[in-house]
Amino acid sequence: PIPNLLDLLKSPEDNVRERAKIELGARDTDSVIKAARQWVAALDPAAPEVEHHRMEALWVHQWHHVIDADFLALMLRSPEPRARAAATRILGNWREFLPNPLALLAPMATDDHPRVRLEAVRVASFFRDVEAANIALASLAKPRDYYLDYVLGETMRQLEPYWRQAIADGRPFAPNNPAGLDYVLNRVSSDELL
């Protein structure tokens, strides 16, 4: 039964949880999502693994292609950084179905945890907007490592047509972000700036 499968999402074994999601994926979407919402509501908020269990439920939504913007927003504010990072990844997958995905993404780029920032910068690369470049550059306000530097470089390369056009048009770019401006200016020739 669906409730038993949902309870398997509490298993410490990845393989058990994955197989439960596969089986849930074969069930009626409306029934699974209704049961998943009831399952989440019944979780003990004081339980040490509650944020992981909530993420499993969000992944069930994703598995069934059911966009729940409110549930996603809740997980983006989770006290658990791994849950925030996973929710940020889902935000990237759902970006075309959310009313204002860049507004949800912006605070993730300056999150206290580096994994969340890494996911936010990676997700920014999928947008076709100069604001996505601004969001990616906002991550420079926090400490970086090799991985974040690499992903930022790839994201800025992907968004290059948009931020270069903003500079060419004289539009505001990287407002109140000296580190972001420095990052971009080191990638633009003097002739281009002129």
PDB file of N, CA and C in Angstrom, residues 74-149:
ATOM      1  N   LEU A  74       9.129  25.962   1.357  1.00  0.00           N
ATOM      2  CA  LEU A  74       9.382  25.484   2.719  1.00  0.00           C
ATOM      3  C   LEU A  74      10.741  24.803   2.804  1.00  0.00           C
ATOM      4  N   MET A  75      11.054  23.953   1.834  1.00  0.00           N
ATOM      5  CA  MET A  75      12.320  23.219   1.868  1.00  0.00           C
ATOM      6  C   MET A  75      13.507  24.120   1.563  1.00  0.00           C
ATOM      7  N   LEU A  76      13.296  25.183   0.802  1.00  0.00           N
ATOM      8  CA  LEU A  76      14.375  26.145   0.556  1.00  0.00           C
ATOM      9  C   LEU A  76      14.745  26.898   1.834  1.00  0.00           C
ATOM     10  N   ARG A  77      13.845  26.914   2.808  1.00  0.00           N
ATOM     11  CA  ARG A  77      14.103  27.573   4.096  1.00  0.00           C
ATOM     12  C   ARG A  77      14.433  26.566   5.197  1.00  0.00           C
ATOM     13  N   SER A  78      14.654  25.333   4.831  1.00  0.00           N
ATOM     14  CA  SER A  78      14.919  24.276   5.811  1.00  0.00           C
ATOM     15  C   SER A  78      16.139  24.623   6.674  1.00  0.00           C
ATOM     16  N   PRO A  79      16.120  24.232   7.955  1.00  0.00           N
ATOM     17  CA  PRO A  79      17.308  24.438   8.783  1.00  0.00           C
ATOM     18  C   PRO A  79      18.463  23.492   8.402  1.00  0.00           C
ATOM     19  N   GLU A  80      18.164  22.470   7.639  1.00  0.00           N
ATOM     20  CA  GLU A  80      19.177  21.488   7.223  1.00  0.00           C
ATOM     21  C   GLU A  80      19.783  21.912   5.876  1.00  0.00           C
ATOM     22  N   PRO A  81      21.087  22.201   5.821  1.00  0.00           N
ATOM     23  CA  PRO A  81      21.683  22.681   4.569  1.00  0.00           C
ATOM     24  C   PRO A  81      21.601  21.677   3.419  1.00  0.00           C
ATOM     25  N   ARG A  82      21.679  20.385   3.715  1.00  0.00           N
ATOM     26  CA  ARG A  82      21.569  19.398   2.627  1.00  0.00           C
ATOM     27  C   ARG A  82      20.180  19.423   2.011  1.00  0.00           C
ATOM     28  N   ALA A  83      19.165  19.687   2.821  1.00  0.00           N
ATOM     29  CA  ALA A  83      17.801  19.811   2.296  1.00  0.00           C
ATOM     30  C   ALA A  83      17.674  21.078   1.451  1.00  0.00           C
ATOM     31  N   ARG A  84      18.272  22.178   1.908  1.00  0.00           N
ATOM     32  CA  ARG A  84      18.232  23.415   1.109  1.00  0.00           C
ATOM     33  C   ARG A  84      18.936  23.220  -0.227  1.00  0.00           C
ATOM     34  N   ALA A  85      20.065  22.519  -0.213  1.00  0.00           N
ATOM     35  CA  ALA A  85      20.797  22.268  -1.462  1.00  0.00           C
ATOM     36  C   ALA A  85      19.967  21.411  -2.411  1.00  0.00           C
ATOM     37  N   ALA A  86      19.351  20.359  -1.891  1.00  0.00           N
ATOM     38  CA  ALA A  86      18.523  19.484  -2.724  1.00  0.00           C
ATOM     39  C   ALA A  86      17.306  20.243  -3.263  1.00  0.00           C
ATOM     40  N   ALA A  87      16.708  21.074  -2.436  1.00  0.00           N
ATOM     41  CA  ALA A  87      15.559  21.863  -2.882  1.00  0.00           C
ATOM     42  C   ALA A  87      15.978  22.870  -3.956  1.00  0.00           C
ATOM     43  N   THR A  88      17.178  23.406  -3.838  1.00  0.00           N
ATOM     44  CA  THR A  88      17.684  24.326  -4.855  1.00  0.00           C
ATOM     45  C   THR A  88      17.837  23.612  -6.190  1.00  0.00           C
ATOM     46  N   ARG A  89      18.299  22.371  -6.146  1.00  0.00           N
ATOM     47  CA  ARG A  89      18.416  21.579  -7.368  1.00  0.00           C
ATOM     48  C   ARG A  89      17.027  21.361  -7.988  1.00  0.00           C
ATOM     49  N   ILE A  90      16.039  21.078  -7.163  1.00  0.00           N
ATOM     50  CA  ILE A  90      14.674  20.899  -7.674  1.00  0.00           C
ATOM     51  C   ILE A  90      14.149  22.211  -8.247  1.00  0.00           C
ATOM     52  N   LEU A  91      14.467  23.319  -7.612  1.00  0.00           N
ATOM     53  CA  LEU A  91      14.093  24.633  -8.144  1.00  0.00           C
ATOM     54  C   LEU A  91      14.580  24.767  -9.579  1.00  0.00           C
ATOM     55  N   GLY A  92      15.800  24.328  -9.837  1.00  0.00           N
ATOM     56  CA  GLY A  92      16.314  24.374 -11.204  1.00  0.00           C
ATOM     57  C   GLY A  92      15.505  23.520 -12.155  1.00  0.00           C
ATOM     58  N   ASN A  93      15.079  22.362 -11.695  1.00  0.00           N
ATOM     59  CA  ASN A  93      14.284  21.472 -12.544  1.00  0.00           C
ATOM     60  C   ASN A  93      12.879  22.001 -12.782  1.00  0.00           C
ATOM     61  N   TRP A  94      12.346  22.738 -11.822  1.00  0.00           N
ATOM     62  CA  TRP A  94      10.971  23.253 -11.922  1.00  0.00           C
ATOM     63  C   TRP A  94      10.920  24.699 -12.406  1.00  0.00           C
ATOM     64  N   ARG A  95      12.047  25.286 -12.758  1.00  0.00           N
ATOM     65  CA  ARG A  95      12.126  26.727 -13.032  1.00  0.00           C
ATOM     66  C   ARG A  95      11.090  27.213 -14.051  1.00  0.00           C
ATOM     67  N   GLU A  96      10.764  26.404 -15.028  1.00  0.00           N
ATOM     68  CA  GLU A  96       9.823  26.841 -16.064  1.00  0.00           C
ATOM     69  C   GLU A  96       8.370  26.824 -15.594  1.00  0.00           C
ATOM     70  N   PHE A  97       8.119  26.214 -14.450  1.00  0.00           N
ATOM     71  CA  PHE A  97       6.750  26.060 -13.967  1.00  0.00           C
ATOM     72  C   PHE A  97       6.456  26.929 -12.743  1.00  0.00           C
ATOM     73  N   LEU A  98       7.451  27.668 -12.269  1.00  0.00           N
ATOM     74  CA  LEU A  98       7.287  28.506 -11.075  1.00  0.00           C
ATOM     75  C   LEU A  98       7.080  29.952 -11.490  1.00  0.00           C
ATOM     76  N   PRO A  99       6.289  30.717 -10.737  1.00  0.00           N
ATOM     77  CA  PRO A  99       5.984  32.088 -11.141  1.00  0.00           C
ATOM     78  C   PRO A  99       7.197  33.017 -11.132  1.00  0.00           C
ATOM     79  N   ASN A 100       8.089  32.917 -10.161  1.00  0.00           N
ATOM     80  CA  ASN A 100       9.261  33.794 -10.126  1.00  0.00           C
ATOM     81  C   ASN A 100      10.459  33.016  -9.580  1.00  0.00           C
ATOM     82  N   PRO A 101      11.018  32.118 -10.384  1.00  0.00           N
ATOM     83  CA  PRO A 101      12.085  31.254  -9.872  1.00  0.00           C
ATOM     84  C   PRO A 101      13.352  32.005  -9.484  1.00  0.00           C
ATOM     85  N   LEU A 102      13.658  33.106 -10.167  1.00  0.00           N
ATOM     86  CA  LEU A 102      14.877  33.841  -9.822  1.00  0.00           C
ATOM     87  C   LEU A 102      14.778  34.469  -8.431  1.00  0.00           C
ATOM     88  N   ALA A 103      13.582  34.869  -8.040  1.00  0.00           N
ATOM     89  CA  ALA A 103      13.404  35.418  -6.687  1.00  0.00           C
ATOM     90  C   ALA A 103      13.636  34.338  -5.632  1.00  0.00           C
ATOM     91  N   LEU A 104      13.261  33.103  -5.938  1.00  0.00           N
ATOM     92  CA  LEU A 104      13.524  31.996  -5.014  1.00  0.00           C
ATOM     93  C   LEU A 104      15.002  31.625  -5.001  1.00  0.00           C
ATOM     94  N   LEU A 105      15.654  31.762  -6.143  1.00  0.00           N
ATOM     95  CA  LEU A 105      17.054  31.369  -6.267  1.00  0.00           C
ATOM     96  C   LEU A 105      18.015  32.358  -5.610  1.00  0.00           C
ATOM     97  N   ALA A 106      17.690  33.638  -5.656  1.00  0.00           N
ATOM     98  CA  ALA A 106      18.618  34.675  -5.191  1.00  0.00           C
ATOM     99  C   ALA A 106      19.153  34.437  -3.777  1.00  0.00           C
ATOM    100  N   PRO A 107      18.322  34.182  -2.773  1.00  0.00           N
ATOM    101  CA  PRO A 107      18.895  34.000  -1.425  1.00  0.00           C
ATOM    102  C   PRO A 107      19.746  32.739  -1.297  1.00  0.00           C
ATOM    103  N   MET A 108      19.550  31.782  -2.174  1.00  0.00           N
ATOM    104  CA  MET A 108      20.319  30.547  -2.083  1.00  0.00           C
ATOM    105  C   MET A 108      21.783  30.781  -2.474  1.00  0.00           C
ATOM    106  N   ALA A 109      22.035  31.773  -3.322  1.00  0.00           N
ATOM    107  CA  ALA A 109      23.400  32.068  -3.769  1.00  0.00           C
ATOM    108  C   ALA A 109      24.251  32.662  -2.666  1.00  0.00           C
ATOM    109  N   THR A 110      23.624  33.183  -1.630  1.00  0.00           N
ATOM    110  CA  THR A 110      24.378  33.754  -0.505  1.00  0.00           C
ATOM    111  C   THR A 110      24.109  32.989   0.788  1.00  0.00           C
ATOM    112  N   ASP A 111      23.657  31.763   0.654  1.00  0.00           N
ATOM    113  CA  ASP A 111      23.405  30.903   1.810  1.00  0.00           C
ATOM    114  C   ASP A 111      24.698  30.695   2.590  1.00  0.00           C
ATOM    115  N   ASP A 112      24.572  30.411   3.876  1.00  0.00           N
ATOM    116  CA  ASP A 112      25.753  30.185   4.709  1.00  0.00           C
ATOM    117  C   ASP A 112      26.493  28.894   4.356  1.00  0.00           C
ATOM    118  N   HIS A 113      25.802  27.934   3.764  1.00  0.00           N
ATOM    119  CA  HIS A 113      26.443  26.649   3.479  1.00  0.00           C
ATOM    120  C   HIS A 113      26.959  26.617   2.036  1.00  0.00           C
ATOM    121  N   PRO A 114      28.197  26.181   1.831  1.00  0.00           N
ATOM    122  CA  PRO A 114      28.767  26.199   0.481  1.00  0.00           C
ATOM    123  C   PRO A 114      28.054  25.275  -0.513  1.00  0.00           C
ATOM    124  N   ARG A 115      27.507  24.163  -0.038  1.00  0.00           N
ATOM    125  CA  ARG A 115      26.815  23.255  -0.964  1.00  0.00           C
ATOM    126  C   ARG A 115      25.565  23.922  -1.536  1.00  0.00           C
ATOM    127  N   VAL A 116      24.878  24.701  -0.722  1.00  0.00           N
ATOM    128  CA  VAL A 116      23.684  25.414  -1.200  1.00  0.00           C
ATOM    129  C   VAL A 116      24.103  26.458  -2.231  1.00  0.00           C
ATOM    130  N   ARG A 117      25.177  27.189  -1.939  1.00  0.00           N
ATOM    131  CA  ARG A 117      25.661  28.194  -2.889  1.00  0.00           C
ATOM    132  C   ARG A 117      26.073  27.537  -4.214  1.00  0.00           C
ATOM    133  N   LEU A 118      26.743  26.401  -4.115  1.00  0.00           N
ATOM    134  CA  LEU A 118      27.168  25.681  -5.314  1.00  0.00           C
ATOM    135  C   LEU A 118      25.961  25.310  -6.180  1.00  0.00           C
ATOM    136  N   GLU A 119      24.923  24.769  -5.558  1.00  0.00           N
ATOM    137  CA  GLU A 119      23.710  24.412  -6.310  1.00  0.00           C
ATOM    138  C   GLU A 119      23.057  25.652  -6.919  1.00  0.00           C
ATOM    139  N   ALA A 120      23.025  26.751  -6.169  1.00  0.00           N
ATOM    140  CA  ALA A 120      22.400  27.977  -6.685  1.00  0.00           C
ATOM    141  C   ALA A 120      23.139  28.498  -7.907  1.00  0.00           C
ATOM    142  N   VAL A 121      24.464  28.500  -7.852  1.00  0.00           N
ATOM    143  CA  VAL A 121      25.254  28.975  -8.989  1.00  0.00           C
ATOM    144  C   VAL A 121      25.048  28.052 -10.185  1.00  0.00           C
ATOM    145  N   ARG A 122      24.995  26.749  -9.950  1.00  0.00           N
ATOM    146  CA  ARG A 122      24.762  25.792 -11.032  1.00  0.00           C
ATOM    147  C   ARG A 122      23.379  26.008 -11.660  1.00  0.00           C
ATOM    148  N   VAL A 123      22.372  26.185 -10.819  1.00  0.00           N
ATOM    149  CA  VAL A 123      21.009  26.394 -11.320  1.00  0.00           C
ATOM    150  C   VAL A 123      20.922  27.695 -12.115  1.00  0.00           C
ATOM    151  N   ALA A 124      21.651  28.721 -11.713  1.00  0.00           N
ATOM    152  CA  ALA A 124      21.620  29.995 -12.441  1.00  0.00           C
ATOM    153  C   ALA A 124      22.020  29.812 -13.901  1.00  0.00           C
ATOM    154  N   SER A 125      22.862  28.834 -14.187  1.00  0.00           N
ATOM    155  CA  SER A 125      23.333  28.626 -15.558  1.00  0.00           C
ATOM    156  C   SER A 125      22.225  28.216 -16.520  1.00  0.00           C
ATOM    157  N   PHE A 126      21.086  27.763 -16.010  1.00  0.00           N
ATOM    158  CA  PHE A 126      20.008  27.300 -16.876  1.00  0.00           C
ATOM    159  C   PHE A 126      19.069  28.416 -17.316  1.00  0.00           C
ATOM    160  N   PHE A 127      19.234  29.605 -16.747  1.00  0.00           N
ATOM    161  CA  PHE A 127      18.370  30.727 -17.110  1.00  0.00           C
ATOM    162  C   PHE A 127      18.969  31.477 -18.289  1.00  0.00           C
ATOM    163  N   ARG A 128      18.155  32.233 -18.965  1.00  0.00           N
ATOM    164  CA  ARG A 128      18.591  33.062 -20.089  1.00  0.00           C
ATOM    165  C   ARG A 128      18.279  34.514 -19.752  1.00  0.00           C
ATOM    166  N   ASP A 129      18.966  35.009 -18.717  1.00  0.00           N
ATOM    167  CA  ASP A 129      18.640  36.323 -18.177  1.00  0.00           C
ATOM    168  C   ASP A 129      19.865  36.865 -17.455  1.00  0.00           C
ATOM    169  N   VAL A 130      20.105  38.149 -17.598  1.00  0.00           N
ATOM    170  CA  VAL A 130      21.247  38.761 -16.920  1.00  0.00           C
ATOM    171  C   VAL A 130      21.092  38.680 -15.402  1.00  0.00           C
ATOM    172  N   GLU A 131      19.849  38.626 -14.916  1.00  0.00           N
ATOM    173  CA  GLU A 131      19.626  38.527 -13.473  1.00  0.00           C
ATOM    174  C   GLU A 131      20.209  37.224 -12.925  1.00  0.00           C
ATOM    175  N   ALA A 132      20.221  36.181 -13.705  1.00  0.00           N
ATOM    176  CA  ALA A 132      20.830  34.921 -13.277  1.00  0.00           C
ATOM    177  C   ALA A 132      22.336  35.109 -13.061  1.00  0.00           C
ATOM    178  N   ALA A 133      22.966  35.899 -13.914  1.00  0.00           N
ATOM    179  CA  ALA A 133      24.396  36.197 -13.730  1.00  0.00           C
ATOM    180  C   ALA A 133      24.609  37.004 -12.451  1.00  0.00           C
ATOM    181  N   ASN A 134      23.722  37.964 -12.189  1.00  0.00           N
ATOM    182  CA  ASN A 134      23.820  38.731 -10.940  1.00  0.00           C
ATOM    183  C   ASN A 134      23.714  37.815  -9.723  1.00  0.00           C
ATOM    184  N   ILE A 135      22.804  36.846  -9.799  1.00  0.00           N
ATOM    185  CA  ILE A 135      22.622  35.905  -8.693  1.00  0.00           C
ATOM    186  C   ILE A 135      23.868  35.054  -8.512  1.00  0.00           C
ATOM    187  N   ALA A 136      24.419  34.547  -9.608  1.00  0.00           N
ATOM    188  CA  ALA A 136      25.632  33.731  -9.516  1.00  0.00           C
ATOM    189  C   ALA A 136      26.776  34.539  -8.914  1.00  0.00           C
ATOM    190  N   LEU A 137      26.925  35.780  -9.338  1.00  0.00           N
ATOM    191  CA  LEU A 137      28.012  36.623  -8.825  1.00  0.00           C
ATOM    192  C   LEU A 137      27.813  36.998  -7.355  1.00  0.00           C
ATOM    193  N   ALA A 138      26.577  36.973  -6.891  1.00  0.00           N
ATOM    194  CA  ALA A 138      26.318  37.273  -5.478  1.00  0.00           C
ATOM    195  C   ALA A 138      27.004  36.264  -4.573  1.00  0.00           C
ATOM    196  N   SER A 139      27.259  35.061  -5.092  1.00  0.00           N
ATOM    197  CA  SER A 139      27.938  34.032  -4.283  1.00  0.00           C
ATOM    198  C   SER A 139      29.348  34.451  -3.896  1.00  0.00           C
ATOM    199  N   LEU A 140      29.923  35.420  -4.590  1.00  0.00           N
ATOM    200  CA  LEU A 140      31.279  35.880  -4.277  1.00  0.00           C
ATOM    201  C   LEU A 140      31.360  36.587  -2.927  1.00  0.00           C
ATOM    202  N   ALA A 141      30.222  36.924  -2.356  1.00  0.00           N
ATOM    203  CA  ALA A 141      30.205  37.584  -1.042  1.00  0.00           C
ATOM    204  C   ALA A 141      30.555  36.622   0.082  1.00  0.00           C
ATOM    205  N   LYS A 142      30.554  35.339  -0.207  1.00  0.00           N
ATOM    206  CA  LYS A 142      30.836  34.313   0.809  1.00  0.00           C
ATOM    207  C   LYS A 142      32.127  33.581   0.437  1.00  0.00           C
ATOM    208  N   PRO A 143      32.709  32.839   1.375  1.00  0.00           N
ATOM    209  CA  PRO A 143      33.930  32.084   1.061  1.00  0.00           C
ATOM    210  C   PRO A 143      33.700  31.090  -0.075  1.00  0.00           C
ATOM    211  N   ARG A 144      34.778  30.880  -0.841  1.00  0.00           N
ATOM    212  CA  ARG A 144      34.690  29.988  -2.004  1.00  0.00           C
ATOM    213  C   ARG A 144      35.731  28.879  -1.878  1.00  0.00           C
ATOM    214  N   ASP A 145      35.539  27.869  -2.696  1.00  0.00           N
ATOM    215  CA  ASP A 145      36.526  26.801  -2.799  1.00  0.00           C
ATOM    216  C   ASP A 145      36.692  26.471  -4.278  1.00  0.00           C
ATOM    217  N   TYR A 146      37.514  25.472  -4.558  1.00  0.00           N
ATOM    218  CA  TYR A 146      37.790  25.090  -5.939  1.00  0.00           C
ATOM    219  C   TYR A 146      36.499  24.762  -6.703  1.00  0.00           C
ATOM    220  N   TYR A 147      35.602  24.034  -6.080  1.00  0.00           N
ATOM    221  CA  TYR A 147      34.388  23.571  -6.754  1.00  0.00           C
ATOM    222  C   TYR A 147      33.457  24.727  -7.082  1.00  0.00           C
ATOM    223  N   LEU A 148      33.287  25.611  -6.127  1.00  0.00           N
ATOM    224  CA  LEU A 148      32.424  26.765  -6.374  1.00  0.00           C
ATOM    225  C   LEU A 148      33.041  27.673  -7.441  1.00  0.00           C
ATOM    226  N   ASP A 149      34.354  27.856  -7.397  1.00  0.00           N
ATOM    227  CA  ASP A 149      35.017  28.661  -8.428  1.00  0.00           C
ATOM    228  C   ASP A 149      34.803  28.058  -9.815  1.00  0.00           C
TER     229      ASP A 149
END
